[in-house]
Short mmCIF file of C-alpha atoms in Angstrom, two decimals:
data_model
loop_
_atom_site.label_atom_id
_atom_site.label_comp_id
_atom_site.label_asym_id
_atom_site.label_seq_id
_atom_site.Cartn_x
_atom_site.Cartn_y
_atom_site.Cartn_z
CA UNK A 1 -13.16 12.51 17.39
CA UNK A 2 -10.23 10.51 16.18
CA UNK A 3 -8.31 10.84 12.79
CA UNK A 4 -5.25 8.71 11.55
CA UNK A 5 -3.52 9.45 8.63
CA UNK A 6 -2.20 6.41 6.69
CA UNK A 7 0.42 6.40 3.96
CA UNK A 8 0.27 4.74 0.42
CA UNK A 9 2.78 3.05 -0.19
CA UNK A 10 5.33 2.53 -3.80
CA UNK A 11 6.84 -0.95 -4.18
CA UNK A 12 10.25 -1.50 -5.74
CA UNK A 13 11.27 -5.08 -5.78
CA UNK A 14 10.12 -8.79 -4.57
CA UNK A 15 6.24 -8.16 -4.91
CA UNK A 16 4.68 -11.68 -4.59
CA UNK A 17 7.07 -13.60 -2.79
CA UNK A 18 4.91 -11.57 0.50
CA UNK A 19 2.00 -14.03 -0.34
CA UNK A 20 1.56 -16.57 2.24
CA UNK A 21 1.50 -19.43 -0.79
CA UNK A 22 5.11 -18.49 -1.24
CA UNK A 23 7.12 -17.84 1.82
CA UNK A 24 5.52 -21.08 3.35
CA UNK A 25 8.06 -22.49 1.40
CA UNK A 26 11.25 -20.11 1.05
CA UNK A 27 11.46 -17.17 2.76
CA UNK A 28 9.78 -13.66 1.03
CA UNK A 29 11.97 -10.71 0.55
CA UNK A 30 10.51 -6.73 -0.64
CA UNK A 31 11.82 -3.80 -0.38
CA UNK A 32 9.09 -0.80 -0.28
CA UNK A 33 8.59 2.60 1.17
CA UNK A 34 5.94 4.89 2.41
CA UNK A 35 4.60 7.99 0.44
CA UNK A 36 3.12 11.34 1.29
CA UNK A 37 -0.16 10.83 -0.35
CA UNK A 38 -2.39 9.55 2.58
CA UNK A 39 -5.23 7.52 3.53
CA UNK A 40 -7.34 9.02 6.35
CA UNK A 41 -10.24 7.80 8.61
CA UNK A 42 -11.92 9.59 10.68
CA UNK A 43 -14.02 8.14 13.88
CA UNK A 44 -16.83 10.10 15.77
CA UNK A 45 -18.49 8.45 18.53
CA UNK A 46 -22.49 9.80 18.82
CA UNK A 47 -25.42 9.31 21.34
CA UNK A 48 -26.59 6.63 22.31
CA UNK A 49 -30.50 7.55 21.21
CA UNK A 50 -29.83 7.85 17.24
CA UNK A 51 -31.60 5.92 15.14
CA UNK A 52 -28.54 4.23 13.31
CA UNK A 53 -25.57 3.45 15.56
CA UNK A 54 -23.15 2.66 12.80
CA UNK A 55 -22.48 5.03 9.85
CA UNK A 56 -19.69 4.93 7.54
CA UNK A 57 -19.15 6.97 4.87
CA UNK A 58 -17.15 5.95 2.23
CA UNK A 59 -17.94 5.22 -1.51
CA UNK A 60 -21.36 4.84 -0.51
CA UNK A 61 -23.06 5.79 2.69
CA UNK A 62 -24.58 3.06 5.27
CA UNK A 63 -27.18 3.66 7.64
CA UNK A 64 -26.72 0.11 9.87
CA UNK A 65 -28.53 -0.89 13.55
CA UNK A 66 -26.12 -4.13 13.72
CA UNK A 67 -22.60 -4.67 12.66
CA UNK A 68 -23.70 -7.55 10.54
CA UNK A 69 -25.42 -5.00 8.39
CA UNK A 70 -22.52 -3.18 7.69
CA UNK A 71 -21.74 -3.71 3.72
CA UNK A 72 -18.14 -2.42 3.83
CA UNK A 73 -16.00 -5.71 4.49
CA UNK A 74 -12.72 -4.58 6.48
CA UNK A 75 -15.35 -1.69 8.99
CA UNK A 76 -17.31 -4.53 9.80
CA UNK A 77 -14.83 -7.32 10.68
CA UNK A 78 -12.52 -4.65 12.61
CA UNK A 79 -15.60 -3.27 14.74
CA UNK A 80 -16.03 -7.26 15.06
CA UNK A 81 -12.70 -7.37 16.13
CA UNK A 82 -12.80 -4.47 18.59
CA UNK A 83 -16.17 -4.64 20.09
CA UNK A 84 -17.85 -1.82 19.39
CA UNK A 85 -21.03 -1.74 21.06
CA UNK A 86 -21.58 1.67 20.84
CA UNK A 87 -22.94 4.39 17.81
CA UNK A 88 -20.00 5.51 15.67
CA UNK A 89 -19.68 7.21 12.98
CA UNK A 90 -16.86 6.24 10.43
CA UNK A 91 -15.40 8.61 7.65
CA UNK A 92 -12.76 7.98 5.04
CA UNK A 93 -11.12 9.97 2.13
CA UNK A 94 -7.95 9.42 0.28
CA UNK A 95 -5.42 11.62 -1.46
CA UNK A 96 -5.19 8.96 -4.65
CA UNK A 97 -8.24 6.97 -5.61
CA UNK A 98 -8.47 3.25 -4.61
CA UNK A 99 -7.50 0.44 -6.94
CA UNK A 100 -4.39 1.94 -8.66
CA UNK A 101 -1.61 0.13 -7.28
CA UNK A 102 -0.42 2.25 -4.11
CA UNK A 103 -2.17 -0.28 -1.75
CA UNK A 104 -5.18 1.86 -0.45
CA UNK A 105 -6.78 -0.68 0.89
CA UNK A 106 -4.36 -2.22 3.28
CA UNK A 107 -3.66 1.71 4.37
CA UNK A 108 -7.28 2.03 5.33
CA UNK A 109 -7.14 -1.43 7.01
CA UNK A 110 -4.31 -0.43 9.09
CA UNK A 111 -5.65 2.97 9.59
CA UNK A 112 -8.77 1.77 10.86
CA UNK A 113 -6.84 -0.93 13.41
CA UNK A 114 -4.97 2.51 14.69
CA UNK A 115 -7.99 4.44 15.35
CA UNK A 116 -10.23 1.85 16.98
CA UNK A 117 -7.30 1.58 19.24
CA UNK A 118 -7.17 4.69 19.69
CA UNK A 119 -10.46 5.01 20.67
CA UNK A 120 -10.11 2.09 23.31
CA UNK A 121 -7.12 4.61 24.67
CA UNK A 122 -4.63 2.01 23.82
CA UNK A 123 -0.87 2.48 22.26
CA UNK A 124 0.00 -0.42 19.77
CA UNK A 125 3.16 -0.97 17.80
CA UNK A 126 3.77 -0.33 14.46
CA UNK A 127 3.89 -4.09 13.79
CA UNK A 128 0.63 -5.05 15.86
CA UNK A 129 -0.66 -2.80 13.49
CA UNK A 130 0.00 -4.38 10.33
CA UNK A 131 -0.60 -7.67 11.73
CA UNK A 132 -3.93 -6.66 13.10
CA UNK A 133 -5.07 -5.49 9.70
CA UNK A 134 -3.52 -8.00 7.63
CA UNK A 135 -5.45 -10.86 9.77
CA UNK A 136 -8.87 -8.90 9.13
CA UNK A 137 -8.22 -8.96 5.15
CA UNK A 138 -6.11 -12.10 4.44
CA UNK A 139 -7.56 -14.20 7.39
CA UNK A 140 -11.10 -13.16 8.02
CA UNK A 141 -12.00 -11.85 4.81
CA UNK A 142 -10.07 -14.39 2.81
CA UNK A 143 -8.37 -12.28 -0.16
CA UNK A 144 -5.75 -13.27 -1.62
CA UNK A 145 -3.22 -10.65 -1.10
CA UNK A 146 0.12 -10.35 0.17
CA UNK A 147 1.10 -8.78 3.63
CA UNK A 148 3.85 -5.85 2.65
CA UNK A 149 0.95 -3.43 2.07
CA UNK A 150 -0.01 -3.51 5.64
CA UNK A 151 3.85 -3.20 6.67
CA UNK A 152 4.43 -0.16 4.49
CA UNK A 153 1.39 1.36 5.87
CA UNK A 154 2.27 0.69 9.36
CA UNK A 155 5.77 1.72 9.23
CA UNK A 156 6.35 4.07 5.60
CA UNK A 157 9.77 5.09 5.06
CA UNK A 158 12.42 2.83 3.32
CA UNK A 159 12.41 -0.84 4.62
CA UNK A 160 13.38 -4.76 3.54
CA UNK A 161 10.40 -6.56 5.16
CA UNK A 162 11.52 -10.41 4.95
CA UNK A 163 8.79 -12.75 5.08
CA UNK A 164 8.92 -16.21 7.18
CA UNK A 165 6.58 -19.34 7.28
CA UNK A 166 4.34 -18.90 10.64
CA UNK A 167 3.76 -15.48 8.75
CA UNK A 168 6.62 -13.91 11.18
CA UNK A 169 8.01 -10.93 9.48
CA UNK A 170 11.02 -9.51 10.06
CA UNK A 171 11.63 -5.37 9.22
CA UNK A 172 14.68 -4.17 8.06
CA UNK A 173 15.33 -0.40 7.71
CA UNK A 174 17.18 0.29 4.87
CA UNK A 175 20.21 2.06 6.18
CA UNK A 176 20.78 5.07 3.42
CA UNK A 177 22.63 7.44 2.55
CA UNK A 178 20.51 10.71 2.60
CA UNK A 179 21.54 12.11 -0.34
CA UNK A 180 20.88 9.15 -2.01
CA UNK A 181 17.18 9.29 -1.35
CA UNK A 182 16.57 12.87 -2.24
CA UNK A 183 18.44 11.66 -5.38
CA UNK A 184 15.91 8.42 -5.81
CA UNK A 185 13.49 10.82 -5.07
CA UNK A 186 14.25 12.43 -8.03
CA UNK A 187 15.08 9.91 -10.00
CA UNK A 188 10.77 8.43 -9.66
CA UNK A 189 7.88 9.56 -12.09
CA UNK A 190 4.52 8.06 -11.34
CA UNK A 191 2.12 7.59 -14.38
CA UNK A 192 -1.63 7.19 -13.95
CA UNK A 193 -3.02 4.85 -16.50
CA UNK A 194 -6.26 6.16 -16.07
CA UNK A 195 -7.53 2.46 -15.18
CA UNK A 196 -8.69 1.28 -11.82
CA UNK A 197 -8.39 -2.33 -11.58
CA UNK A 198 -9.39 -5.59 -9.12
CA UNK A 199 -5.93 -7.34 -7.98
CA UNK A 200 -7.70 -10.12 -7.00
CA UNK A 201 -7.56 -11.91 -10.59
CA UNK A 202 -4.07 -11.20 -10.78
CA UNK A 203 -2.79 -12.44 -7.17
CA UNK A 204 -5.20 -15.28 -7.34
CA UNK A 205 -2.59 -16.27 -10.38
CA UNK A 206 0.63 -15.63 -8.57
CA UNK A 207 -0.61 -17.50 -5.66
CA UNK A 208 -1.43 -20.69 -7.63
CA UNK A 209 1.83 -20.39 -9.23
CA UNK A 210 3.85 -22.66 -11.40
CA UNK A 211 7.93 -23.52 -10.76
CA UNK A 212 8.49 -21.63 -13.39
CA UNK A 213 6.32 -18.23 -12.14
CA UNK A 214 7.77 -18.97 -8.80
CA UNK A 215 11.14 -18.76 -10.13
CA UNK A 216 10.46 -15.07 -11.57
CA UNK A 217 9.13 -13.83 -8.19
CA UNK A 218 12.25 -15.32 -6.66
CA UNK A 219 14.27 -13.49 -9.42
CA UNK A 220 12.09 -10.38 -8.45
CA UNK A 221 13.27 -10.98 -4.70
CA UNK A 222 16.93 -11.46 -5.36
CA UNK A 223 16.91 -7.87 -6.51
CA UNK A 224 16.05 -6.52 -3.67
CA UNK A 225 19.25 -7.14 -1.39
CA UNK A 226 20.94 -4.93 -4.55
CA UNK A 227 19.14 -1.94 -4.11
CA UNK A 228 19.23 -1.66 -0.60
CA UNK A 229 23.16 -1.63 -0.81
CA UNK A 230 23.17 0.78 -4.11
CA UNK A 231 21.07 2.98 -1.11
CA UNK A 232 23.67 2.66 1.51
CA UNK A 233 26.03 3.97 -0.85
CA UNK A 234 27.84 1.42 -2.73
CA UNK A 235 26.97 1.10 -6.29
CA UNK A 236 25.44 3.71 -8.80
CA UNK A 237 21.81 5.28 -8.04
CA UNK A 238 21.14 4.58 -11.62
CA UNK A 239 21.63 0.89 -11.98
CA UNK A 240 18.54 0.97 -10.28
CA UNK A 241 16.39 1.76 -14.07
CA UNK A 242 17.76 -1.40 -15.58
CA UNK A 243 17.02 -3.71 -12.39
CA UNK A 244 13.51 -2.25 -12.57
CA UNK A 245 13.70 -3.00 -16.30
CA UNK A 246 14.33 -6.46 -15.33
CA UNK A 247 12.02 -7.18 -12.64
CA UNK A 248 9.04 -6.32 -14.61
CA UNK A 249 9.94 -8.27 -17.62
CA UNK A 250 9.96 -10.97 -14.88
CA UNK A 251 6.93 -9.80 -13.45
CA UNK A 252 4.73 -9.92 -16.79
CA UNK A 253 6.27 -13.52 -17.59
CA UNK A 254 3.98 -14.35 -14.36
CA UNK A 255 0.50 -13.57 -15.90
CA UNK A 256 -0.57 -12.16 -18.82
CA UNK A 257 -3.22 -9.80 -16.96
CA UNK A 258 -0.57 -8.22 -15.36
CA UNK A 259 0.14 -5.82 -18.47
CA UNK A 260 -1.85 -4.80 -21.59
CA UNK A 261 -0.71 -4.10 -25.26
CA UNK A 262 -1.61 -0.37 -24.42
CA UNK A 263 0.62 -0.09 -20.73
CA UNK A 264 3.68 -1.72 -22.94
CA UNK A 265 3.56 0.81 -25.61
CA UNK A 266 3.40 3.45 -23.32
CA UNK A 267 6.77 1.95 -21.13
CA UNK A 268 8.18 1.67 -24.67
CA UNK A 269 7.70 5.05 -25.36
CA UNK A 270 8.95 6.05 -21.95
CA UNK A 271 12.47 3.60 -22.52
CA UNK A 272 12.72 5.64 -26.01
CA UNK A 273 12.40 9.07 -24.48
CA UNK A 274 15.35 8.16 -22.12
CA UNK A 275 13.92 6.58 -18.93
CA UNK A 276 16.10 3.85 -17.67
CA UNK A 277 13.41 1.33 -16.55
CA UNK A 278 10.31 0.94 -14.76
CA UNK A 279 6.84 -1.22 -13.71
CA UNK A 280 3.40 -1.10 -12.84
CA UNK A 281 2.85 -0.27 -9.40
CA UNK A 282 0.94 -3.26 -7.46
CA UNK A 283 -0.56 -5.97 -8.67
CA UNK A 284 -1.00 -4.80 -12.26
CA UNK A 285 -3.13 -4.74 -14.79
CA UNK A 286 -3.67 -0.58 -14.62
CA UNK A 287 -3.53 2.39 -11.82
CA UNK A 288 0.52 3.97 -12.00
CA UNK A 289 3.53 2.96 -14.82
CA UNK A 290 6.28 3.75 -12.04
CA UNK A 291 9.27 5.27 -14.52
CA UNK A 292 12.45 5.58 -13.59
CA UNK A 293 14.94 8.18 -15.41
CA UNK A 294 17.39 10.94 -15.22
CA UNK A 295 16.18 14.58 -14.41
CA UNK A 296 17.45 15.66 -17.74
CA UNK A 297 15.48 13.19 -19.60
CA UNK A 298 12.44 13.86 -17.30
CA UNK A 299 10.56 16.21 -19.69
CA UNK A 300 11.20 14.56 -22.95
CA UNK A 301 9.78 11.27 -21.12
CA UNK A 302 6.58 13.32 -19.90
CA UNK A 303 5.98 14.82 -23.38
CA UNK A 304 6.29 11.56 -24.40
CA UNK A 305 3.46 9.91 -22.20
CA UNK A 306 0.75 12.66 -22.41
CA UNK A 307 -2.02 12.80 -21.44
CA UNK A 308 -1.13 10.59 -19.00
CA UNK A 309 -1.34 12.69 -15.66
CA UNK A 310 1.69 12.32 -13.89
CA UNK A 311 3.05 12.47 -10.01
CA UNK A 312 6.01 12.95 -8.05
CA UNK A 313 6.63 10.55 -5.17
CA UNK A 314 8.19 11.69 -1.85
CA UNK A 315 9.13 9.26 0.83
CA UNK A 316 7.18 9.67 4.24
CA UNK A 317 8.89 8.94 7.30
CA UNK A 318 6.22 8.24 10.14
CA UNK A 319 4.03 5.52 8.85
CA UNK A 320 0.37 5.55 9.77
CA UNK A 321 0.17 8.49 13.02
CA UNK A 322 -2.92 9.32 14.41
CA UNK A 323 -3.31 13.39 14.12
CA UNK A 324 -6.04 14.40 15.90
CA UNK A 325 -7.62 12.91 19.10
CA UNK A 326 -10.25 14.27 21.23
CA UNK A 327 -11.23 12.23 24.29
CA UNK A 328 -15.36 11.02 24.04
CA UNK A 329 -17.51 13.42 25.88
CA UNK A 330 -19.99 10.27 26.06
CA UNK A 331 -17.54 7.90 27.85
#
């Protein structure tokens, strides 16, 4: 048996300058971190007399002889990808559901990509990783998506991941001052809009986009250079509420699904309670209103958005890890 754990991940600045329609032409820039709220898959290899070699359990439950049977997209390209001949059986759970923003499904991808290898008894590198799973969803599978969610997975903590034509990307760990992160930390309220949304819509927009939408990602991506600095330790922690402030009135200027009437009353009421900025996590369109604000104006800014159920974010370190391992008694 085999389990890897796989963080979610929280996106601060430069979302959508990682699509591929983008930094084909100028070079992507995000910065991002890992969080401790994790993606896990587990893999169990069985006999080889049961009846149905491949089960996965995951939203639903499939019974499958052959991998071309296998409904769930990203299982069935990876076991493509790895080979498996053999009955396995496939289980994954999550601390957050899917859809809202924290880029659950690249974590599973990249999960998955770390157990299989696992299985095969093989050590890759954090970037193999995230390559591997970002060829099986953007490549393969064909969704339009952008490549920082695999990164974050594959790595978590705090890094600037620049993104080059070729799809080369370089990582950049963002060299802070400790204190400064505990402080950020702090400084983070996560919102669930009670909404689980399709990105797909959404990207599909941003990667058809206009000179003038390509203009606000690049606007988005010049912001990240800023906070990566204001991290180091030069600047003020909480010039970091306005810049959010200002990327996501860029980021709505890009497509009108990317925020409601009912997710900018609710940021509105957060700005008037005292938070100093903020955005919708991901694509947009629903799952977490990320609001930045001062400890002391924490409580009058969660009074302010009830009922919405809210969550504190704290950084993870390791990236995707795989935390259990037990060698096949079959093989």
């Amino acid at each position: 048996m085999i389990i890897s754990r796989t963080p979610l991940r929280v996106s601060f600045f430069g979302g959508g300058t990682d699509l591929r329609s983008y930094y084909v032409k100028q070079p992507g820039h995000v910065i991002n971190t890992g969080i401790r709220n994790y993606l896990y898959v587990v893999l169990r290899e069985q006999a080889d007399f049961v009846e149905f070699p491949y089960r996965i359990n995951w939203s639903q439950v499939e019974f499958c002889k052959m991998i071309d049977e296998i409904q769930h997209p990203v299982v069935r390209e990876a076991y493509r990808m790895f080979g498996i001949d053999f009955p396995i059986e496939l289980t994954t759970f999550s601390d957050i559901p899917a859809g809202t923003g924290l880029g659950s499904s690249s974590s599973f991808a990249v999960g998955l990509v770390n157990a299989l290898h696992a299985l095969r008894r093989e050590r890759a590198t954090k970037y193999s990783l995230a390559a591997k799973a970002a060829q099986i969803e953007i490549d393969i599978l064909g969704r339009v998506m952008g490549r920082q969610d695999h990164f974050a997975a594959a790595y978590g903590s705090l890094n600037v991941y620049h993104f080059k034509s070729g799809d080369a990307v370089e990582v950049e760990p963002v060299f802070s001052v400790p204190s400064r992160l505990d402080s950020l930390e702090k400084h983070l309220l996560l919102f669930y809009t009670g909404t689980q949304r399709n990105a797909s819509e959404i990207l599909e927009a941003q990667d058809a986009a206009s000179p003038e939408q390509t203009a606000a990602l690049t606007g988005m991506a010049d912001l990240v250079t800023p906070m990566a600095e204001i991290l180091s330790g030069h600047g003020e922690l909480s010039d970091i509420g306005p810049m959010l402030h200002e990327s996501w009135n860029l980021k709505r200027s890009i497509s009108p699904g990317i925020s409601t009437a009912w997710i900018d009353e609710q940021y509105e009421l957060a700005l008037a309670a005292g938070a100093l900025g903020g955005k919708i996590l991901g694509a947009g369109g629903g799952g977490f209103l990320m609001i930045f604000a001062e400890p002391d104006r924490q409580d009058a800014v969660e009074e302010a958005l009830k009922p919405m159920k809210m969550i504190r974010p704290m950084f993870d370190t390791s990236g995707t890890r795989i935390t259990y391992y037990e060698p096949s008694r079959n093989r």
